[in-house]
Coordinates of N, CA, C and O in Angstrom, one line a residue:
M23 N -19.1 -0.1 3.5 CA -18.9 -1.2 2.8 C -19.8 -1.1 1.7 O -21.1 -0.5 1.7
P24 N -19.7 -1.3 0.4 CA -20.6 -1.2 -0.7 C -21.8 -1.8 -0.9 O -21.4 -3.1 -0.3
A25 N -23.1 -1.6 -1.1 CA -24.3 -2.6 -1.2 C -23.8 -3.3 -2.6 O -23.1 -3.2 -3.4
R26 N -24.3 -4.8 -2.1 CA -24.0 -6.2 -2.9 C -25.0 -6.3 -3.7 O -25.2 -6.9 -4.7
F27 N -26.4 -5.6 -3.2 CA -27.5 -6.2 -3.7 C -28.3 -5.3 -4.1 O -28.4 -4.1 -3.2
S28 N -29.5 -5.5 -5.0 CA -30.3 -4.2 -5.2 C -31.1 -3.6 -4.0 O -31.7 -2.9 -3.6
S29 N -31.6 -5.0 -3.0 CA -32.3 -4.6 -1.8 C -31.6 -3.8 -0.8 O -31.9 -3.1 0.0
D30 N -30.1 -3.5 -1.1 CA -29.2 -2.8 0.0 C -29.5 -1.3 -0.6 O -28.8 -0.5 0.5
L31 N -29.7 -1.2 -1.7 CA -30.1 0.3 -2.1 C -31.5 0.9 -2.0 O -32.5 0.1 -2.3
P32 N -31.4 2.0 -1.4 CA -32.8 2.8 -1.7 C -33.2 2.8 -3.0 O -32.7 3.1 -4.0
R33 N -34.7 2.6 -3.2 CA -35.4 2.8 -4.7 C -35.4 4.0 -5.0 O -35.1 4.0 -6.7
H34 N -34.9 5.0 -4.6 CA -34.9 6.3 -5.0 C -33.5 6.6 -5.7 O -33.4 7.8 -6.3
D35 N -32.4 5.9 -5.4 CA -31.3 6.1 -5.7 C -30.8 5.3 -7.1 O -29.8 4.7 -7.0
K36 N -31.4 5.4 -8.2 CA -31.1 4.9 -9.2 C -30.0 5.5 -9.8 O -29.3 4.4 -10.5
G37 N -29.3 6.6 -9.7 CA -28.0 7.0 -10.5 C -27.0 6.1 -9.6 O -26.1 5.7 -10.1
R38 N -27.2 5.9 -8.4 CA -26.1 5.1 -7.5 C -26.2 3.7 -8.1 O -25.4 3.0 -8.2
W39 N -27.5 2.9 -8.2 CA -27.7 1.7 -8.6 C -27.0 1.4 -9.8 O -26.3 0.6 -10.3
S40 N -27.3 2.5 -10.8 CA -26.6 2.2 -12.3 C -25.1 2.4 -12.2 O -24.3 1.2 -12.8
A41 N -24.6 3.0 -11.2 CA -23.2 3.1 -10.9 C -22.8 1.9 -10.4 O -21.7 1.1 -10.8
H42 N -23.4 1.6 -9.4 CA -23.0 0.1 -8.8 C -22.9 -0.9 -9.7 O -22.3 -2.1 -10.1
L43 N -24.3 -0.9 -10.9 CA -24.2 -2.3 -11.7 C -23.1 -2.1 -12.6 O -22.5 -3.1 -12.9
A44 N -22.3 -0.9 -12.8 CA -21.5 -0.6 -13.8 C -20.0 -1.3 -13.1 O -19.2 -1.9 -13.7
E45 N -20.1 -1.0 -11.9 CA -18.8 -1.3 -11.2 C -18.8 -3.1 -10.9 O -17.6 -3.6 -11.0
R46 N -20.0 -3.6 -10.6 CA -20.1 -5.0 -10.5 C -19.7 -5.7 -12.0 O -18.9 -6.7 -12.0
T47 N -20.1 -5.0 -12.9 CA -19.9 -5.6 -14.3 C -18.1 -5.5 -14.4 O -18.1 -6.6 -14.9
L48 N -17.7 -4.5 -14.3 CA -16.2 -4.3 -14.4 C -15.6 -5.1 -13.5 O -14.8 -6.0 -14.0
T49 N -16.1 -5.5 -12.5 CA -15.5 -6.4 -11.2 C -15.4 -7.9 -12.2 O -14.7 -8.7 -11.8
E50 N -16.7 -8.1 -12.2 CA -17.0 -9.7 -13.0 C -16.2 -9.9 -14.2 O -15.7 -10.9 -14.0
S51 N -15.9 -8.9 -14.8 CA -15.0 -9.0 -16.1 C -13.5 -9.2 -15.8 O -12.7 -10.2 -16.3
A52 N -13.0 -8.6 -14.8 CA -11.7 -8.6 -14.0 C -11.3 -10.1 -13.5 O -10.8 -10.7 -13.6
E53 N -12.7 -10.3 -12.7 CA -12.7 -11.7 -12.0 C -12.4 -12.9 -13.0 O -11.8 -13.8 -13.0
S54 N -13.2 -12.7 -14.2 CA -13.3 -13.7 -15.2 C -11.8 -13.7 -15.9 O -11.3 -15.1 -16.3
L55 N -11.3 -12.6 -16.3 CA -10.0 -12.6 -16.5 C -9.1 -13.0 -15.6 O -8.0 -13.7 -16.2
L56 N -9.0 -13.2 -14.6 CA -8.3 -13.3 -13.4 C -8.1 -15.0 -13.6 O -7.2 -15.7 -13.5
T57 N -9.5 -15.4 -13.8 CA -9.7 -16.8 -13.7 C -8.9 -17.4 -14.8 O -8.3 -18.4 -14.6
Y58 N -9.2 -16.9 -16.3 CA -8.4 -17.3 -17.2 C -7.1 -17.3 -17.2 O -6.3 -18.3 -17.6
C59 N -6.4 -16.4 -16.6 CA -5.3 -16.3 -16.4 C -4.4 -17.4 -15.2 O -3.2 -17.5 -15.6
R60 N -5.3 -17.8 -14.5 CA -4.8 -18.9 -13.6 C -5.2 -20.1 -14.0 O -4.7 -21.4 -13.6
E61 N -5.9 -20.4 -15.1 CA -5.9 -21.6 -15.8 C -4.7 -22.3 -16.1 O -3.8 -21.5 -16.6
N62 N -4.6 -23.7 -16.4 CA -3.6 -24.3 -16.9 C -2.0 -23.9 -16.1 O -1.0 -24.1 -16.4
A63 N -2.5 -23.9 -14.7 CA -1.2 -23.5 -13.9 C -0.6 -22.0 -14.2 O 1.0 -22.0 -13.8
R64 N -1.0 -21.2 -14.9 CA -0.5 -20.1 -15.3 C -0.1 -18.9 -14.0 O -1.1 -19.0 -13.1
V65 N 0.8 -18.5 -14.1 CA 1.2 -17.5 -13.0 C 0.9 -15.9 -13.5 O 0.4 -15.6 -13.0
C66 N 1.9 -15.5 -14.6 CA 1.9 -14.3 -15.2 C 2.6 -14.9 -16.6 O 3.1 -15.6 -16.7
P67 N 2.4 -13.6 -17.2 CA 3.0 -13.6 -18.5 C 4.6 -13.5 -18.8 O 5.2 -12.9 -17.4
M68 N 5.4 -14.2 -19.4 CA 6.8 -14.0 -19.2 C 7.0 -12.6 -19.5 O 6.7 -11.7 -19.7
L69 N 8.2 -12.6 -19.2 CA 9.2 -11.1 -18.9 C 8.7 -10.0 -20.0 O 8.2 -8.9 -19.7
K70 N 9.0 -9.9 -21.6 CA 8.9 -8.9 -22.3 C 7.3 -8.7 -22.5 O 6.6 -7.8 -22.6
R71 N 6.6 -9.9 -22.5 CA 5.0 -9.7 -22.6 C 4.5 -9.2 -21.5 O 3.7 -8.3 -21.8
W72 N 5.0 -9.6 -20.2 CA 4.5 -8.9 -18.9 C 4.5 -7.0 -19.0 O 3.8 -6.6 -18.6
S73 N 6.1 -7.1 -19.8 CA 6.1 -5.6 -19.8 C 5.3 -4.9 -20.9 O 4.7 -3.7 -20.5
A74 N 4.8 -5.3 -21.8 CA 4.0 -5.1 -22.8 C 2.6 -4.5 -22.3 O 2.2 -3.8 -22.6
L75 N 2.3 -5.8 -21.5 CA 0.9 -5.4 -20.8 C 0.9 -4.2 -19.8 O 0.1 -3.4 -20.0
W76 N 2.0 -4.2 -18.9 CA 1.9 -3.2 -18.2 C 2.1 -1.6 -18.9 O 1.7 -0.8 -18.7
E77 N 2.7 -1.8 -20.2 CA 2.7 -0.4 -21.0 C 1.3 -0.1 -21.5 O 1.0 1.1 -21.7
L78 N 0.6 -1.2 -21.7 CA -0.8 -0.9 -22.2 C -1.8 -0.3 -21.2 O -2.8 0.5 -21.5
L79 N -1.3 -0.3 -19.9 CA -2.1 0.3 -18.9 C -2.1 1.8 -18.7 O -1.4 2.4 -18.6
P80 N -3.4 2.1 -18.9 CA -3.4 3.7 -18.8 C -3.3 4.3 -17.7 O -3.2 3.7 -16.5
D81 N -2.8 5.8 -17.7 CA -2.9 6.6 -16.3 C -1.3 6.0 -15.8 O -1.6 6.2 -14.3
R82 N -0.7 5.5 -16.3 CA 0.6 4.8 -15.2 C 1.6 6.1 -14.7 O 1.3 7.3 -15.4
R83 N 1.7 6.5 -13.7 CA 2.7 7.7 -13.1 C 3.6 7.2 -12.1 O 3.5 6.0 -11.2
R84 N 4.6 7.8 -12.0 CA 5.4 8.0 -10.7 C 4.9 8.4 -9.5 O 4.4 9.3 -9.5
V85 N 5.2 7.7 -8.4 CA 4.7 7.9 -7.2 C 6.1 7.6 -6.1 O 6.1 6.5 -5.8
G86 N 6.7 8.9 -5.4 CA 7.9 8.9 -5.1 C 8.7 8.1 -5.7 O 9.0 8.4 -6.9
G87 N 9.5 6.9 -5.1 CA 10.4 5.9 -6.0 C 9.9 5.1 -6.4 O 10.5 4.3 -7.2
G88 N 8.6 4.9 -6.7 CA 7.8 3.8 -7.5 C 6.9 4.2 -8.7 O 6.9 5.2 -8.8
W89 N 6.2 3.3 -9.0 CA 5.2 3.5 -10.1 C 3.6 3.1 -9.5 O 3.6 2.2 -8.7
E90 N 2.7 3.8 -10.2 CA 1.2 3.3 -10.0 C 0.9 3.1 -11.3 O 1.0 4.0 -12.4
P91 N 0.3 1.8 -11.9 CA 0.3 0.6 -10.7 C 1.6 0.0 -10.7 O 2.6 0.7 -11.5
P92 N 2.2 -0.9 -9.9 CA 3.4 -1.4 -9.6 C 3.8 -1.9 -10.9 O 3.2 -2.3 -11.6
L93 N 5.2 -1.7 -11.0 CA 5.9 -2.4 -12.0 C 5.8 -3.9 -12.1 O 5.7 -4.4 -11.3
P94 N 6.0 -4.6 -13.3 CA 5.7 -6.0 -13.4 C 7.1 -6.5 -12.7 O 8.0 -6.0 -12.5
L95 N 7.0 -7.6 -11.9 CA 7.9 -8.4 -11.3 C 9.1 -9.0 -12.5 O 8.8 -10.1 -12.6
I96 N 9.7 -8.3 -13.0 CA 11.1 -8.7 -13.9 C 11.8 -8.3 -13.5 O 12.2 -7.6 -12.5
L97 N 13.2 -8.7 -14.7 CA 14.3 -8.1 -14.4 C 15.1 -8.8 -13.3 O 14.7 -10.0 -12.7
A98 N 15.4 -7.8 -12.1 CA 16.0 -8.8 -10.9 C 14.8 -9.2 -10.1 O 15.1 -10.4 -9.3
A99 N 13.7 -8.5 -9.9 CA 12.6 -9.2 -9.1 C 12.1 -10.5 -9.8 O 11.7 -11.4 -9.0
W100 N 12.4 -10.9 -10.8 CA 12.0 -12.1 -11.7 C 12.3 -13.5 -10.9 O 11.5 -14.0 -10.4
H101 N 14.0 -13.4 -10.7 CA 14.1 -14.6 -10.0 C 14.2 -14.3 -8.3 O 14.1 -15.8 -7.9
D102 N 13.6 -13.4 -7.7 CA 13.6 -13.4 -6.3 C 12.3 -13.3 -5.6 O 11.8 -13.4 -4.6
T103 N 11.4 -13.5 -7.0 CA 9.7 -13.8 -6.5 C 9.2 -14.7 -6.7 O 9.1 -15.5 -7.8
P104 N 8.3 -15.3 -5.5 CA 7.6 -16.6 -5.6 C 6.1 -16.5 -6.8 O 5.8 -14.9 -6.6
G105 N 6.1 -17.4 -7.1 CA 5.1 -17.6 -8.3 C 3.6 -16.7 -7.5 O 2.9 -15.9 -8.3
M106 N 3.3 -16.8 -6.4 CA 2.0 -16.3 -5.4 C 2.3 -14.8 -5.7 O 0.9 -14.3 -6.0
L107 N 3.3 -14.4 -5.4 CA 3.4 -13.1 -5.4 C 3.2 -12.3 -7.0 O 2.7 -11.3 -7.2
R108 N 3.9 -13.0 -8.0 CA 3.6 -12.7 -9.3 C 2.0 -12.7 -9.8 O 1.9 -11.8 -10.6
M109 N 1.4 -13.5 -9.2 CA 0.0 -13.8 -9.6 C -0.7 -12.4 -9.0 O -1.7 -11.8 -9.5
L110 N -0.5 -12.0 -7.6 CA -1.0 -11.1 -7.0 C -0.7 -10.0 -7.9 O -1.4 -9.0 -7.8
R111 N 0.5 -9.6 -8.3 CA 1.1 -8.4 -9.0 C 0.1 -8.3 -10.3 O -0.3 -7.0 -10.7
L112 N 0.2 -9.3 -11.1 CA -0.7 -9.5 -12.2 C -2.0 -9.1 -11.9 O -2.9 -8.6 -12.6
A113 N -2.5 -9.6 -10.8 CA -4.1 -9.3 -10.3 C -4.0 -7.7 -10.1 O -5.3 -7.0 -10.8
E114 N -3.4 -7.2 -9.7 CA -2.8 -5.6 -9.6 C -3.3 -5.1 -10.7 O -3.8 -4.0 -11.0
H115 N -2.3 -5.5 -11.8 CA -2.5 -4.9 -13.2 C -3.9 -5.2 -13.7 O -4.3 -4.2 -14.2
I116 N -4.6 -6.4 -13.6 CA -5.9 -6.5 -14.3 C -6.8 -5.5 -13.5 O -7.5 -5.0 -14.4
E117 N -6.7 -5.6 -12.0 CA -7.7 -4.6 -11.4 C -7.5 -3.1 -11.8 O -8.4 -2.0 -12.0
W118 N -6.4 -2.5 -12.1 CA -6.2 -1.3 -12.4 C -6.5 -1.0 -14.1 O -7.3 0.0 -14.0
A119 N -6.5 -2.0 -14.9 CA -7.0 -1.8 -16.2 C -8.5 -1.7 -16.0 O -9.2 -0.8 -16.8
A120 N -9.2 -2.4 -15.0 CA -10.4 -2.4 -14.9 C -10.9 -1.0 -14.4 O -11.8 -0.5 -15.1
A121 N -10.5 -0.8 -13.6 CA -10.7 0.9 -12.7 C -10.4 1.8 -13.6 O -10.9 2.9 -13.6
H122 N -9.3 2.0 -14.8 CA -8.6 2.8 -15.8 C -9.6 2.7 -17.2 O -9.2 3.2 -17.8
G123 N -10.4 1.9 -17.0 CA -11.3 1.9 -18.7 C -10.4 1.2 -19.5 O -10.6 1.4 -20.7
A124 N -9.5 0.2 -19.0 CA -8.7 -0.5 -20.1 C -9.1 -2.1 -20.2 O -8.2 -2.9 -20.4
L125 N -10.4 -2.6 -19.6 CA -10.8 -3.9 -19.4 C -11.3 -4.5 -20.9 O -12.0 -5.2 -20.8
E126 N -10.9 -3.6 -21.9 CA -10.8 -4.5 -23.3 C -9.4 -4.9 -24.0 O -9.5 -5.8 -24.3
A127 N -8.7 -3.8 -23.6 CA -7.1 -4.0 -24.1 C -6.5 -4.9 -23.5 O -6.1 -5.9 -23.9
A128 N -6.8 -5.2 -22.1 CA -6.0 -6.4 -21.3 C -6.3 -7.6 -21.7 O -5.5 -8.4 -22.0
P129 N -7.7 -7.7 -21.4 CA -8.2 -9.3 -22.1 C -7.6 -9.6 -23.3 O -7.4 -11.0 -23.7
A130 N -7.6 -8.7 -24.5 CA -7.4 -9.1 -25.6 C -6.0 -9.6 -26.0 O -5.4 -10.6 -26.5
F131 N -5.2 -8.6 -24.9 CA -3.7 -8.9 -24.9 C -3.4 -10.3 -24.4 O -2.8 -11.4 -24.8
L132 N -4.0 -10.5 -23.2 CA -3.8 -12.0 -22.4 C -4.2 -12.9 -22.8 O -3.3 -13.6 -23.1
R133 N -5.5 -12.9 -23.4 CA -6.2 -14.1 -24.0 C -5.1 -14.5 -25.4 O -5.4 -15.3 -25.9
G134 N -4.7 -13.5 -25.9 CA -3.9 -13.8 -27.4 C -2.4 -14.4 -27.0 O -1.9 -14.5 -28.2
L135 N -2.0 -14.4 -26.0 CA -0.7 -15.1 -25.6 C -0.7 -16.5 -25.9 O -1.8 -17.0 -25.5
R136 N 0.1 -16.9 -26.6 CA 0.2 -18.4 -26.6 C 0.8 -18.8 -25.3 O 1.6 -18.3 -24.3
E137 N 0.5 -20.0 -25.0 CA 1.0 -20.8 -23.6 C 2.3 -20.6 -23.2 O 2.8 -20.7 -22.0
H138 N 3.1 -20.8 -24.4 CA 4.7 -20.8 -24.1 C 5.1 -19.3 -23.4 O 6.2 -19.0 -23.3
E139 N 4.1 -18.3 -23.9 CA 4.2 -17.2 -23.4 C 3.9 -16.5 -21.8 O 4.0 -15.4 -21.6
W140 N 3.4 -17.7 -21.0 CA 3.3 -17.6 -19.8 C 4.0 -18.7 -19.1 O 4.6 -19.2 -19.6
F141 N 4.6 -18.0 -18.1 CA 5.1 -18.7 -16.8 C 4.1 -19.5 -16.2 O 3.0 -18.9 -15.7
H142 N 4.5 -20.7 -15.7 CA 3.7 -21.5 -14.9 C 4.0 -22.0 -13.7 O 5.5 -22.1 -13.4
L143 N 3.2 -22.5 -13.0 CA 3.8 -23.1 -11.6 C 4.5 -24.2 -12.0 O 4.3 -24.9 -12.6
G144 N 5.6 -24.4 -11.3 CA 6.8 -25.4 -11.6 C 7.3 -25.2 -12.6 O 8.5 -25.8 -12.9
D145 N 7.5 -24.2 -13.4 CA 8.8 -23.7 -14.4 C 9.9 -23.4 -13.8 O 9.7 -22.9 -12.6

């Protein structure tokens, strides 16, 4: 399990501590973006907007019969997927952006969406 507090790391391991701080900053930024994405009962961007977000994600690649990160739940999957699973998939995309150095483009894109460009619980 990774260290959570400075007291969890040896004092002489400054390089590891710097990496830990960078990781926590990204995680906290991803968490902040996820919180924003869930405000106002938001679930995920509407189909075309979610597809555009996925296209922004760096290092996308085919893996077997699928993709990393997984495709947005659009097209046929849109009607068959409950809101909670859509929220989880969006979270995967945000975490992918954080892990691959795109946590500037993704927030700008998502925060720039108008409210009608989001799917909401109850829609």
